[in-house]
PDB file of C-alpha atoms in Angstrom:
ATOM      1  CA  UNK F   1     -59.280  28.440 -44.240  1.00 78.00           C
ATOM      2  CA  UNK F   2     -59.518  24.813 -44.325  1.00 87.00           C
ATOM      3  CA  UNK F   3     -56.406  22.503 -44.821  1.00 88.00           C
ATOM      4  CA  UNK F   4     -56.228  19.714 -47.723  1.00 89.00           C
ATOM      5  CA  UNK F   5     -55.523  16.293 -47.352  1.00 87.00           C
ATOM      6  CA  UNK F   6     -52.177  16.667 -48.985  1.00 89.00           C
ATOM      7  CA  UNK F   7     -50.971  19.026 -46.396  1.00 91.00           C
ATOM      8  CA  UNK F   8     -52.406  16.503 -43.885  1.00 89.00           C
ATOM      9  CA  UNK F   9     -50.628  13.704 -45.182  1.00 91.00           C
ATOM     10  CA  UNK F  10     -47.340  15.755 -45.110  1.00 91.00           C
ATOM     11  CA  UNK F  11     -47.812  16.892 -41.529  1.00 90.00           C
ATOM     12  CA  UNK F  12     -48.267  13.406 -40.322  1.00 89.00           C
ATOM     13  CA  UNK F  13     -45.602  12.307 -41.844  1.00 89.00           C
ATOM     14  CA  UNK F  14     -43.289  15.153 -40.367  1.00 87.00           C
ATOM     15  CA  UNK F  15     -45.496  13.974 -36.780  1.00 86.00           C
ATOM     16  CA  UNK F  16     -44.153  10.188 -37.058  1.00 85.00           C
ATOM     17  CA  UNK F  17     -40.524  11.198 -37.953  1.00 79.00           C
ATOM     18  CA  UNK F  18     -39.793  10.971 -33.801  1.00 71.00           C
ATOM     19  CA  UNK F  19     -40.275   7.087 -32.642  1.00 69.00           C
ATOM     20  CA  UNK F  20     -43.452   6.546 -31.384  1.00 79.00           C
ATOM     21  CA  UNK F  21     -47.093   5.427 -31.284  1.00 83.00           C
ATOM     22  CA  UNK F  22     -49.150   8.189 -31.765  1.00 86.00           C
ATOM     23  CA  UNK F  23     -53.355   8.526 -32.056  1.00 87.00           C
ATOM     24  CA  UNK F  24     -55.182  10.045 -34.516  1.00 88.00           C
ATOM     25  CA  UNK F  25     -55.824  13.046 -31.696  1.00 88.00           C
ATOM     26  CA  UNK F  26     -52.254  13.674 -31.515  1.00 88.00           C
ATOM     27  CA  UNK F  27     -52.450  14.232 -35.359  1.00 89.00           C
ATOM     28  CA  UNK F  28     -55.316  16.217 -34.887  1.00 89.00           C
ATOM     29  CA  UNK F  29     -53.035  18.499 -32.019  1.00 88.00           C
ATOM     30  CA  UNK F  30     -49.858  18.390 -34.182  1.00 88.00           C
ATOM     31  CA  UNK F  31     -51.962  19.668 -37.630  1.00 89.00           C
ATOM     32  CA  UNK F  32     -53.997  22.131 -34.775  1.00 87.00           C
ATOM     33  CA  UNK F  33     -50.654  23.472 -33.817  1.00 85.00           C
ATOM     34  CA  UNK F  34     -48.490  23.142 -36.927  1.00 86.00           C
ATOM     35  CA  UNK F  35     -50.703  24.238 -39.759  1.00 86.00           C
ATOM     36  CA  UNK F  36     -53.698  27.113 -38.218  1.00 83.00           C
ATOM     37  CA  UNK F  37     -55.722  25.807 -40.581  1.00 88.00           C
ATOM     38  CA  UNK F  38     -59.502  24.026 -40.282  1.00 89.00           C
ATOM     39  CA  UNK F  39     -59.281  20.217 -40.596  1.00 89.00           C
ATOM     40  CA  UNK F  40     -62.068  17.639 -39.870  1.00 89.00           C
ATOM     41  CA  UNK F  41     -61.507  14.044 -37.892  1.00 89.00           C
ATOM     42  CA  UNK F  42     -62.774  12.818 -41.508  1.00 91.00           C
ATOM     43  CA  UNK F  43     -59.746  14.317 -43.470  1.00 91.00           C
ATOM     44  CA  UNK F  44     -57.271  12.884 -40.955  1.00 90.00           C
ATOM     45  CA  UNK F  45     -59.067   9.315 -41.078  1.00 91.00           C
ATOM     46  CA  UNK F  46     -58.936   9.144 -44.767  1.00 92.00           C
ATOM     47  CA  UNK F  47     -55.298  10.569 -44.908  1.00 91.00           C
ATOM     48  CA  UNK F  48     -54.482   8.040 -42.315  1.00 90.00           C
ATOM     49  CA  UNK F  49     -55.690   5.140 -44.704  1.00 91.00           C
ATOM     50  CA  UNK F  50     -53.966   6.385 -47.390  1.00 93.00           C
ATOM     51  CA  UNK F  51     -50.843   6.826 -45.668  1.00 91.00           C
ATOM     52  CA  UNK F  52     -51.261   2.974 -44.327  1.00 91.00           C
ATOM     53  CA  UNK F  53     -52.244   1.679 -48.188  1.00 92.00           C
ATOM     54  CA  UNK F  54     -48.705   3.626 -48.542  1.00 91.00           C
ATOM     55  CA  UNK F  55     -47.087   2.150 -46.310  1.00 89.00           C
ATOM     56  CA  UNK F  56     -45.740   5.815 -45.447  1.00 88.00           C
ATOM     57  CA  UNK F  57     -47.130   4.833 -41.600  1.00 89.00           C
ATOM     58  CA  UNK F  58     -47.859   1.484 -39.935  1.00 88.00           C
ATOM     59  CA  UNK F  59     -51.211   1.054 -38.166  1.00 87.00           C
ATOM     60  CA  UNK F  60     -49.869  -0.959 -34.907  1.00 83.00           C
ATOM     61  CA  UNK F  61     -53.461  -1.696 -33.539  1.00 80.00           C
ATOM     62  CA  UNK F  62     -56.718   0.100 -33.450  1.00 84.00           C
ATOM     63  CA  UNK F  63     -56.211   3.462 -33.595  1.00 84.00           C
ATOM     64  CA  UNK F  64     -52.541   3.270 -33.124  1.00 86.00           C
ATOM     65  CA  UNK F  65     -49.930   4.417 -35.793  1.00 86.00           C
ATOM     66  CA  UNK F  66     -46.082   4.695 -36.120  1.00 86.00           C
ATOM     67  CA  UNK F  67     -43.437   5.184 -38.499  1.00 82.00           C
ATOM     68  CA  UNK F  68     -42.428   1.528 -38.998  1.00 73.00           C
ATOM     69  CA  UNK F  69     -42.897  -1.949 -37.064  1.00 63.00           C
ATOM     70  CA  UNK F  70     -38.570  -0.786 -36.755  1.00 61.00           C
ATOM     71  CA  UNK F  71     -39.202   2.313 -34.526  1.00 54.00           C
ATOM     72  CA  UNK F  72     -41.958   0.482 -32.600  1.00 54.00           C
ATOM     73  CA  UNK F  73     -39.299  -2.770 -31.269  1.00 53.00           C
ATOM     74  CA  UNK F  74     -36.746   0.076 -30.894  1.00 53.00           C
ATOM     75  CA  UNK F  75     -38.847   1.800 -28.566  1.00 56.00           C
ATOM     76  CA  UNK F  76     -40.078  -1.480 -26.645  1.00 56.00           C
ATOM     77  CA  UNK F  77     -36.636  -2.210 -26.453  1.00 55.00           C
ATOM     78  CA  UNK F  78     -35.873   0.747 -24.672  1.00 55.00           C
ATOM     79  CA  UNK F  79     -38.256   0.782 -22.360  1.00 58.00           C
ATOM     80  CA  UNK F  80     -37.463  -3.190 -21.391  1.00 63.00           C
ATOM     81  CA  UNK F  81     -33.779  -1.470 -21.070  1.00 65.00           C
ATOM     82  CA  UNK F  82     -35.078   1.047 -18.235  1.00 66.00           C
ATOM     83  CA  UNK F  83     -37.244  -1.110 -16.992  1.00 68.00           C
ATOM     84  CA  UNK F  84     -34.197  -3.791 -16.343  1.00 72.00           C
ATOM     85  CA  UNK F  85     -31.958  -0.697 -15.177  1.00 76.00           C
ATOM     86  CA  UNK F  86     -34.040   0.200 -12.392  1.00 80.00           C
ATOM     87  CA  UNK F  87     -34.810  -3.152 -11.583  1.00 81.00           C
ATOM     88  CA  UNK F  88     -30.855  -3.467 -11.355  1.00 83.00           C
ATOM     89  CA  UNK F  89     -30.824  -0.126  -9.062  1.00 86.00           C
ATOM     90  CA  UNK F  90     -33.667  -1.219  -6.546  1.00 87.00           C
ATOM     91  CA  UNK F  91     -31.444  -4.668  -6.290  1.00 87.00           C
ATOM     92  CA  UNK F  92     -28.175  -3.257  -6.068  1.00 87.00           C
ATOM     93  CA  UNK F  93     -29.368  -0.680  -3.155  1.00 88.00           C
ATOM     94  CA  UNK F  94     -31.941  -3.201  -1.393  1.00 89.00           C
ATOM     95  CA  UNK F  95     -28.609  -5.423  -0.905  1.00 88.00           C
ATOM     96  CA  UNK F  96     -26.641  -2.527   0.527  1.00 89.00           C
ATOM     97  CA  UNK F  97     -29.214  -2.104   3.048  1.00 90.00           C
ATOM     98  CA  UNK F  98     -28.974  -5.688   4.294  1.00 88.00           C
ATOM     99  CA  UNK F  99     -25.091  -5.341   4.215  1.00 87.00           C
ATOM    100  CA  UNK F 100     -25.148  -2.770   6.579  1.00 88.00           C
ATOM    101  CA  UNK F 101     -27.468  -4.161   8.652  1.00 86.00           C
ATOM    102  CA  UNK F 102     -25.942  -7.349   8.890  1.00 84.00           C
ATOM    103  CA  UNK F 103     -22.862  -5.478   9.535  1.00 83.00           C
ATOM    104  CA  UNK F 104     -24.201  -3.772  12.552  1.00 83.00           C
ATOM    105  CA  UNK F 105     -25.840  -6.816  14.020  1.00 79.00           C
ATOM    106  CA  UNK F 106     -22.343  -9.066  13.710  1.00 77.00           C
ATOM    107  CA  UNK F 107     -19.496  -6.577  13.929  1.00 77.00           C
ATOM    108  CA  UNK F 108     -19.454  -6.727  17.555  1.00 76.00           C
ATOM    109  CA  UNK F 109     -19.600 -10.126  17.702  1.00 77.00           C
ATOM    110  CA  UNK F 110     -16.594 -11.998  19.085  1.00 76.00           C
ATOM    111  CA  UNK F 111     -16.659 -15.241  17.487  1.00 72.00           C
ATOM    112  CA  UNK F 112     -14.138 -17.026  19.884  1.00 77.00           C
ATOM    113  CA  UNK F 113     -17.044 -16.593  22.669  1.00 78.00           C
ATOM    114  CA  UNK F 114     -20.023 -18.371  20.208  1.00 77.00           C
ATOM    115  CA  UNK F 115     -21.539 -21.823  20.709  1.00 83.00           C
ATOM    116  CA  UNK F 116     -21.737 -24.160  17.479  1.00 81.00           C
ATOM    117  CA  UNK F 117     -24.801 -23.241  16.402  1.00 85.00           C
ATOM    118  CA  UNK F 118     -24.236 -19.423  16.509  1.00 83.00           C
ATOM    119  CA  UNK F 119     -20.858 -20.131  15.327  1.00 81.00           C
ATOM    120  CA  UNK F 120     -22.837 -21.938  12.341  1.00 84.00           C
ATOM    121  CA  UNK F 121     -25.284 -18.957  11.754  1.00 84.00           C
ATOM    122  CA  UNK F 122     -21.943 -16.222  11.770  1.00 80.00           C
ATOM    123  CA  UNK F 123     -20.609 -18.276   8.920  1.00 82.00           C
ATOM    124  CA  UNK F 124     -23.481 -18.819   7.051  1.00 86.00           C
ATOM    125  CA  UNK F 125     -23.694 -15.076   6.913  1.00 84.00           C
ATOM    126  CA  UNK F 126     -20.118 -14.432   6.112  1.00 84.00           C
ATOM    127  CA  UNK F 127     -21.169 -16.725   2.886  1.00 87.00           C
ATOM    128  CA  UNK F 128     -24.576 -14.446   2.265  1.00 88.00           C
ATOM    129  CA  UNK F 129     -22.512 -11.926   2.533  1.00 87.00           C
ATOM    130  CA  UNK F 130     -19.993 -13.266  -0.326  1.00 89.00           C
ATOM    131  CA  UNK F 131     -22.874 -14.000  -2.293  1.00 89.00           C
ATOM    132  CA  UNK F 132     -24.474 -10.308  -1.948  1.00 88.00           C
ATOM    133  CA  UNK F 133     -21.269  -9.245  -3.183  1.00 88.00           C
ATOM    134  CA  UNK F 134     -21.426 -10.742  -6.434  1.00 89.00           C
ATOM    135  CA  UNK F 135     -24.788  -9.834  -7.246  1.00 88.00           C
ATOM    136  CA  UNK F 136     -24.173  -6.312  -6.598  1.00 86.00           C
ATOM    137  CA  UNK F 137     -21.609  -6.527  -8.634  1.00 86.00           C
ATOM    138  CA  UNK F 138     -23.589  -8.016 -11.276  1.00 85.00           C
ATOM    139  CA  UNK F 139     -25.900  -4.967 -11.299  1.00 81.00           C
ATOM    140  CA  UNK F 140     -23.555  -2.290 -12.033  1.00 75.00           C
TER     141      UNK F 140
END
């Protein structure tokens, strides 16, 4: 039994009720699996257009639909939200490692024993390691 267009239209707009960008293939898996009826890529193209003319659906670029331009910055905006957590993460635990080390390398150091210019290098460490501090605590 073949599907109409109506039924098409409805199941792509049940299809773009999740955020998203979705291709007319997904449409085609979502009707496939959702309806068991016959379709053809022509019936989803013109119910497509007509959900675009609409306004029902936004076509984001070639081939690419969503439910509104809304869904589509909500979604980037997400993703530029992970993207900055695990940036934050990878920071955070790249500075612990360099802590530690640092902390190995000058905690048996007895500075009463150094010459100025180790003396120098201890302190300037003591301030990178003031500084590592804050931007740790910047990424949590």
């Amino acid at each position: 039994m073949k599907i109409s267009t109506a039924e098409i239209k409805m199941l792509i707009k049940e299809c773009v009720g999740s955020c998203g960008i979705y291709t007319a293939a997904d449409f085609g898996n979502y009707i496939s699996l959702n309806s068991g009826k016959d379709f053809t890529r022509s019936q989803i193209s013109g119910a497509l257009a007509q959900l675009v003319d609409t306004k029902d659906i936004v076509r984001v670029g070639r081939g690419l639909y969503s439910k509104d331009a809304k869904s589509i910055s909500n979604r980037s905006a997400i993703s530029r939200n992970e993207t900055e957590n695990k940036l934050q993460k990878e920071i955070y635990d790249a500075l612990s490692k360099v802590e530690k080390d640092l902390a190995k390398v000058t905690g048996s150091i007895n500075i009463w024993e150094l010459d100025g210019e180790n003396f120098e290098i201890v302190a300037k460490i003591r301030g990178l390691k003031k500084s590592i501090e804050e931007i740790k605590s910047q990424c949590n």
